[in-house]
XYZ file of C-alpha atoms in Angstrom:
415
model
C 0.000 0.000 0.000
C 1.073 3.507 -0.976
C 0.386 5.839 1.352
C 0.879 9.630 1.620
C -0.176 12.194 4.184
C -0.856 15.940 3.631
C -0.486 18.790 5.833
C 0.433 21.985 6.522
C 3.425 21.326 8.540
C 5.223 18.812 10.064
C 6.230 19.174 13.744
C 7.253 17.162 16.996
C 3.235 16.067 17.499
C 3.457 14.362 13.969
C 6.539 12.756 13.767
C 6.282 9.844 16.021
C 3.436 8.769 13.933
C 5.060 9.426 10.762
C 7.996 7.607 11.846
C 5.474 4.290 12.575
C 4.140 4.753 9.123
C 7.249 5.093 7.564
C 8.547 1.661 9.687
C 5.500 0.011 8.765
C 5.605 0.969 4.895
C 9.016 2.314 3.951
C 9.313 4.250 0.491
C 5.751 3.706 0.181
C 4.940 6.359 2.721
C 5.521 9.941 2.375
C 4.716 12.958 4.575
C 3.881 16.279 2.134
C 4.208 19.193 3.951
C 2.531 22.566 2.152
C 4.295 25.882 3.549
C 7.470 26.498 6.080
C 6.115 26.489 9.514
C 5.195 29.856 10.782
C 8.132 31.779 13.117
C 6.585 32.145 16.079
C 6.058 27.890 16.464
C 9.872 27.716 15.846
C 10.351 30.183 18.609
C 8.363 28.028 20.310
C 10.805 25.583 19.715
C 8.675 23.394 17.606
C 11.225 23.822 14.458
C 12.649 20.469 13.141
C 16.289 21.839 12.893
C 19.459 19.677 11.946
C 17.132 16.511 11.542
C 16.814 14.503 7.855
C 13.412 12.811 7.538
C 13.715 10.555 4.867
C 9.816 10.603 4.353
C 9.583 14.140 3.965
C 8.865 16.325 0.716
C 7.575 19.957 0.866
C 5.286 20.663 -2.309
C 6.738 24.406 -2.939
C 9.974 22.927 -3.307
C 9.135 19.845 -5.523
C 5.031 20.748 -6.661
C 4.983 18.105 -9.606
C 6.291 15.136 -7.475
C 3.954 16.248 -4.942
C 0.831 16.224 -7.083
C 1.466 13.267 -8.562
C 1.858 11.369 -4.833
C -1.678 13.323 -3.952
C -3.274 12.019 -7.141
C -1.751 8.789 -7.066
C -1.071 6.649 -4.287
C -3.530 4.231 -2.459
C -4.600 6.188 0.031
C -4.171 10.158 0.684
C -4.848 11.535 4.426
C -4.936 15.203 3.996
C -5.548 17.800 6.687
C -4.506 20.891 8.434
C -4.350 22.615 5.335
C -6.932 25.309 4.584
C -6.298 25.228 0.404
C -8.357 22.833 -0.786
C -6.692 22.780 -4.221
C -4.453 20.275 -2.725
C -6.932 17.625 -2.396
C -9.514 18.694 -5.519
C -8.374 16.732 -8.231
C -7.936 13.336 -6.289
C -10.919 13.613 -4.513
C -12.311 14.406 -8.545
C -10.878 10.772 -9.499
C -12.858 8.924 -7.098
C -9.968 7.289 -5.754
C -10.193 7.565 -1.591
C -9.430 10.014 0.739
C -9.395 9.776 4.465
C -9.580 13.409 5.737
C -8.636 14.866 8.901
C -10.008 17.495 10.974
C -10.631 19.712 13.589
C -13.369 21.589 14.390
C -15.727 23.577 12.036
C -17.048 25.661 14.254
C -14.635 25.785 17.189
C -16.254 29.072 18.227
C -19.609 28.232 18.193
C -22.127 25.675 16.180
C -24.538 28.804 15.730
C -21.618 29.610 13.249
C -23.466 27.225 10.907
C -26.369 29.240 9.438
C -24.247 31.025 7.557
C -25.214 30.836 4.257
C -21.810 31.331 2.673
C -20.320 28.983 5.377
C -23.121 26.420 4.224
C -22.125 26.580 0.711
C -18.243 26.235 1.754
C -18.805 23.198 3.662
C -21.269 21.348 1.041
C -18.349 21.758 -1.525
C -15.484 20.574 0.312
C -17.562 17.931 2.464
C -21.206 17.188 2.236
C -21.314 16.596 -1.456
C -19.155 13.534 -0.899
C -21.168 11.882 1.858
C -21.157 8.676 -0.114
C -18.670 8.618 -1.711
C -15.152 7.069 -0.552
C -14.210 9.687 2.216
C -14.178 9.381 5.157
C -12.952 11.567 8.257
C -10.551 10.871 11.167
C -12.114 13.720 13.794
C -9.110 14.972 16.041
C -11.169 16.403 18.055
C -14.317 14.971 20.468
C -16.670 17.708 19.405
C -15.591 17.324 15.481
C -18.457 14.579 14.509
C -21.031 17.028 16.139
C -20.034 19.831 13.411
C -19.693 17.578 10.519
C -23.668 15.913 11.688
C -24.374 19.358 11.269
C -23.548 20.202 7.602
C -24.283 15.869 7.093
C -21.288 15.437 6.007
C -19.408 11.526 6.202
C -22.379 9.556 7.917
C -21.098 6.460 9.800
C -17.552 7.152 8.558
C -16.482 9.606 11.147
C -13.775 7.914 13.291
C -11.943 9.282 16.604
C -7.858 10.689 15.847
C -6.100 12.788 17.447
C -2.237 13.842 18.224
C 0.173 10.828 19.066
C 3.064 12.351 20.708
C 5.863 10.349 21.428
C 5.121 7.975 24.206
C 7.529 6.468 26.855
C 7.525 3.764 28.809
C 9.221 4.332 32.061
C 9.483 2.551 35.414
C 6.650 3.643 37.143
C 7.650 3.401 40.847
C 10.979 4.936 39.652
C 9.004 7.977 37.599
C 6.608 8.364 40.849
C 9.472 8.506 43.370
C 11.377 11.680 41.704
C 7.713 13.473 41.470
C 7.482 16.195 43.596
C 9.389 20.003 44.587
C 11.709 19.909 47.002
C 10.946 23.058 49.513
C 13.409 26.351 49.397
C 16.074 25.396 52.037
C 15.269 21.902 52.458
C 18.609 19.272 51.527
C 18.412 16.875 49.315
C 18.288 17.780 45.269
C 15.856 17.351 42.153
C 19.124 16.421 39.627
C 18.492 12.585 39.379
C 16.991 11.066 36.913
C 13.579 9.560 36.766
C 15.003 5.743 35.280
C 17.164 6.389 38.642
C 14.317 7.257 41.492
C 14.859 9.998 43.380
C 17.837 11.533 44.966
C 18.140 13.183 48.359
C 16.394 12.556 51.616
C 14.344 16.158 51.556
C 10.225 15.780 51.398
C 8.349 16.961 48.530
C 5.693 18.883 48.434
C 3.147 18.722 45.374
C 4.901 20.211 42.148
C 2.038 21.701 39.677
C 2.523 22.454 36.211
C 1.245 24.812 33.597
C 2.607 24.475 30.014
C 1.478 26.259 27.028
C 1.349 29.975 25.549
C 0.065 32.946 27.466
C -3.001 33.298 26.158
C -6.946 34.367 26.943
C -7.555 31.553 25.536
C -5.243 29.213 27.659
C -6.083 30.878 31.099
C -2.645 30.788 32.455
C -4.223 33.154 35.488
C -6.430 29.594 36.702
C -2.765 28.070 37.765
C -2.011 31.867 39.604
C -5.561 31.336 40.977
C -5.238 27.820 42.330
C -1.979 28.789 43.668
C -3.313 31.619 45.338
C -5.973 29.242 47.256
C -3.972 27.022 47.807
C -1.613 29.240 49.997
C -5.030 30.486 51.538
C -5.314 27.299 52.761
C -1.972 26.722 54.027
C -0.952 23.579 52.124
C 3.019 23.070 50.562
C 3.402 23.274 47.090
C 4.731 24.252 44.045
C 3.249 26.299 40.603
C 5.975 25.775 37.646
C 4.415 28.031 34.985
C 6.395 27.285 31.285
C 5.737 29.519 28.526
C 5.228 32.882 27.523
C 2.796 35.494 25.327
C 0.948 38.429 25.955
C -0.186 38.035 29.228
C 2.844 37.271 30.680
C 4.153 41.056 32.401
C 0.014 40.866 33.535
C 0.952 37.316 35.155
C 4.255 38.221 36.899
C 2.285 41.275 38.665
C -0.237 38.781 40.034
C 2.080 36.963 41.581
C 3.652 39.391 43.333
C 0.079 41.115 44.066
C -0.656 38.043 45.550
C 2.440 37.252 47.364
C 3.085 33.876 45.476
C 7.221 34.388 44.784
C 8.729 32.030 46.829
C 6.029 29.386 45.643
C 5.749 29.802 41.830
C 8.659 29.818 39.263
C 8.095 30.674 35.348
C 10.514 29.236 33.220
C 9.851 30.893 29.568
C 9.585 28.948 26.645
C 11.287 25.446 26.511
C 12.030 22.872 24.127
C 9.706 20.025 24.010
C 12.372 17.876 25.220
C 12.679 20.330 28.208
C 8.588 20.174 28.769
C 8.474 16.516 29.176
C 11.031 16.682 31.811
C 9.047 18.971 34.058
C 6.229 17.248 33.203
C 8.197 14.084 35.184
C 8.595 15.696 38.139
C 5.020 17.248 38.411
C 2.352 15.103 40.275
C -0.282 17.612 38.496
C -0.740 19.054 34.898
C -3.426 21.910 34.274
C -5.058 22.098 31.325
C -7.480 25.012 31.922
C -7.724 25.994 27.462
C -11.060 27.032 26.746
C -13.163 25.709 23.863
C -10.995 27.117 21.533
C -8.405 24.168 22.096
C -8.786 21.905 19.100
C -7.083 19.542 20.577
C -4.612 20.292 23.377
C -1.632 17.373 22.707
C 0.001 18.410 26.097
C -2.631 16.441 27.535
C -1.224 13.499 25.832
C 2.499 13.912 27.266
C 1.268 14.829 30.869
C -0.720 11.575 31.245
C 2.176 9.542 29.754
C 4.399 11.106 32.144
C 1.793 10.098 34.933
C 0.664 13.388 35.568
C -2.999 13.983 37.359
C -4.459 16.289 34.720
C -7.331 18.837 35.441
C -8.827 19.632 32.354
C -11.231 22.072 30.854
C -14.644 20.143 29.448
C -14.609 21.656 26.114
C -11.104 20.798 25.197
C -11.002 18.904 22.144
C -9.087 15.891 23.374
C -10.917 15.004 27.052
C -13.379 13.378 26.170
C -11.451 10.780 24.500
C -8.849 10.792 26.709
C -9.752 11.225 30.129
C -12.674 9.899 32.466
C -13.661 12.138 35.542
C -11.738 10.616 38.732
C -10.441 7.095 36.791
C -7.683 8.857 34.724
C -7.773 12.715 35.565
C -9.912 15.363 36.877
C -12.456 17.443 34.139
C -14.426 20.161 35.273
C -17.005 22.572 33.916
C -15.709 24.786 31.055
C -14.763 28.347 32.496
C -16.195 26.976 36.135
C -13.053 28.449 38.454
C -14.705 26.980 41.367
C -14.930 23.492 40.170
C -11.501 23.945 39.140
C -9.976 24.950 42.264
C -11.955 22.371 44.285
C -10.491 19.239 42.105
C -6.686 21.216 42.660
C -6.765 21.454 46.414
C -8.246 17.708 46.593
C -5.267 15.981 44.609
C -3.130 18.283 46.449
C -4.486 17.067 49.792
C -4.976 13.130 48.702
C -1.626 12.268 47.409
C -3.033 8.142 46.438
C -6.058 9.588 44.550
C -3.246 12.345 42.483
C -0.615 8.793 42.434
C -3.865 6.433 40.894
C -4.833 9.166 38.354
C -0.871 9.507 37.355
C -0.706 5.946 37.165
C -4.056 5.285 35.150
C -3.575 8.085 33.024
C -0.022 6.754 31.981
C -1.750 3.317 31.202
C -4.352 5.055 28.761
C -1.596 6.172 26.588
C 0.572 3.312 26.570
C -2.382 1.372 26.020
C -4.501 3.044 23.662
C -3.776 6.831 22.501
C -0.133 6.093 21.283
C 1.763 6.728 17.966
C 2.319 2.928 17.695
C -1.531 2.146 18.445
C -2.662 4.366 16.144
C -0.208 3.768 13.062
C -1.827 0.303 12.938
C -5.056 0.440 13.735
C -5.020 3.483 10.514
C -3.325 0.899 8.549
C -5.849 -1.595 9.219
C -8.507 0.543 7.879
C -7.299 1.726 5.218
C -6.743 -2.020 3.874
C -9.819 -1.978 4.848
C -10.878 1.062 2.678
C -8.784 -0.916 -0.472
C -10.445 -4.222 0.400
C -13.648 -2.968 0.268
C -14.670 -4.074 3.411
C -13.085 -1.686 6.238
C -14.042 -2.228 9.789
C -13.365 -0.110 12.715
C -11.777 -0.278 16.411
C -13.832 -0.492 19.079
C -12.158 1.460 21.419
C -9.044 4.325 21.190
C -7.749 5.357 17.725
C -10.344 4.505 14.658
C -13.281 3.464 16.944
C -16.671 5.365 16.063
C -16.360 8.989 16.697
C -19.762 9.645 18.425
C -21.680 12.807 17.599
C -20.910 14.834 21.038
C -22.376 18.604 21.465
C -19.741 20.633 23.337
C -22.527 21.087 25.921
C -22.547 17.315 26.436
C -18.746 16.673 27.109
C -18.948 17.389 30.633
C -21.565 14.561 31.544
C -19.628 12.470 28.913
C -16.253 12.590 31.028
C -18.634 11.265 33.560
C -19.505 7.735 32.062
C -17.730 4.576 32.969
C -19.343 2.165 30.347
C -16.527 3.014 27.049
């Protein structure tokens, strides 16, 4: 099987499945990437620098051997990419597609009476309801807005982001979780494969990862920290990132007299992420429903991190369940939010069992390797004329979710 991908980019959330495609297939898989990623993600240190990736071709550098990949191979996955021109003349030929997408209307469904928007979406989706595409939704609210415009019935299928997963040593991993206190002996060097080092206690390390941003709400960690102090439990806030709230964060912690318990690191290599993410016992995830996605999620819980997580993110309801593998509260509900923090902060087995069980969901399930073949599997499928689907994780029916239902979804223990 010949197999190429299209997007507009490739970056550190795509290449650990590329690189199972590429094991799995060889020459016969190829990753097209369609413009230079933007500056500001390398800044954010997302840029692929010094590497060779043999699967790789950009189309403004070779367009003809491009096109013909597009129009000819087996199967084409093509998302990300806003140009539809890409993907017009193969899905003309009737040969299949399996697109992939996020949300249509990430900032509200009401978006959808838009006659103009209507039109859009009919041309590039609905008008090929039966015939051979079909739609990998990265995204848990992402079958709701394609039922909408009744586009790909029954072939809607769950995806997501498969960032590299790791299999540790869990008591090891669990044992170098943790801050040790300003003053206290003992040190945070050693690695996780190693346990931990020093005899000092920990105290609770919390961490916040991602870009200043409204839309992130970076101030929820400041808040949680704040009420936490109120309530006079040890901890410690790591806060990594930066944007255009960050000189509006840094005055709110000293407002609130939170210096000697939160640090802000700036921007780090992904590399750099994961390892904080090792030593934190919690991850916040407090994006509003403007997170397609949110693939932090999936590093935190395979570094065993408890995650809190905002509802209407795209990727909780497929990856976490309230109080089995994390902690999901109402979206924008600060209360809620600060309630589930100061109870993992105060019931260290209930944070350890979340860590633990969210670690086993990725390794499990939600994992580049996982993924790679149950895609492959349906795609045969797709070539055999008689595709099948998973029923559970990667390529299992994407249900049609409302963004007002994800909460309660979270919530049920029978998938």
């Amino acid at each position: 099987m010949k197999l190429t991908f299209v997007s507009n980019y490739i970056n550190h959330h795509q290449i650990p499945m590329s690189n199972e495609l590429y094991r799995a297939l060889g020459a016969d898989y190829t990753f097209v990437q369609t413009e230079p990623m933007a500056e500001e993600r390398k800044a954010m240190g997302w840029g692929i620098s010094g590497e060779t990736i043999p699967y790789l071709k950009c189309y403004y550098e070779e367009p003809d051997v491009c096109r013909q990949l597009i129009l000819t191979s087996d199967i084409v996955i093509f998302g990300g990419v806003e140009d539809e021109r890409y993907i017009e003349e193969r899905l003309a030929s009737g040969r299949p597609v399996i697109r992939y997408s996020e949300r249509l209307y990430r900032e509200g469904q009401w978006k959808a009476v838009s006659p103009r928007g209507l039109i859009r979406k009919y041309k590039d989706h609905t008008r090929y309801r039966n015939k051979e595409v079909y739609l990998l939704c990265s995204g848990a609210y992402v079958a709701s807005d394609f039922h909408i415009v009744r586009a790909y019935p029954g072939k809607m299928l769950k995806w997501g982001y498969f960032t590299e997963t790791k299999q540790y040593d869990l008591d090891a991993l669990f044992d170098a979780k943790g801050s040790v206190p300003d003053g206290a002996e003992g040190s945070m060097s050693g690695s996780v494969t190693g346990g931990a080092t020093g005899s000092a206690p920990r105290v609770p390390e919390i961490l916040f990862a991602g870009r200043f941003l409204p839309l992130k709400h970076p101030e929820y960690a400041l808040e949680l920290a704040a009420h936490l102090k109120e309530q006079g439990l040890p901890f410690h806030l790591t806060m990594v990132g930066g944007g255009e709230l960050e000189k509006e964060l840094h005055r709110m912690v000293s407002d609130r007299g939170l210096d000697n318990c939160v640090t802000f690191t700036g921007y780090r290599k992904p590399q750099e992420v994961r390892a904080f993410m090792e030593r934190a016992d919690i991850f916040l995830m407090t994006s509003n429903y403007l997170e397609g996605w949110g693939a932090v999620i999936n590093e935190a819980m395979n570094s065993g991190c408890a995650v809190i997580a905002d509802a209407k993110i795209g990727a909780v309801p497929f990856l976490l369940r309230h109080e089995q593998n994390g902690m999901v509260y109402r979206d924008g509900d600060l209360a809620e939010f600060l309630t589930y923090g100061e109870q993992l902060v105060r019931d260290r087995e209930l944070c350890r069992k979340l860590g633990r069980n969210a670690y086993d969901t990725i390794v499990r399930l939600w994992n580049p390797t996982n993924a790679s073949k149950a895609l492959l599997d349906f795609a045969e499928g797709i070539l055999k004329h008689e595709w099948r689907v998973r029923d559970e994780g990667p390529c299992s029916p994407a249900l049609v979710i409302s963004p007002g239902k994800g909460y309660s979804y979270t919530r049920k223990t029978d998938e």
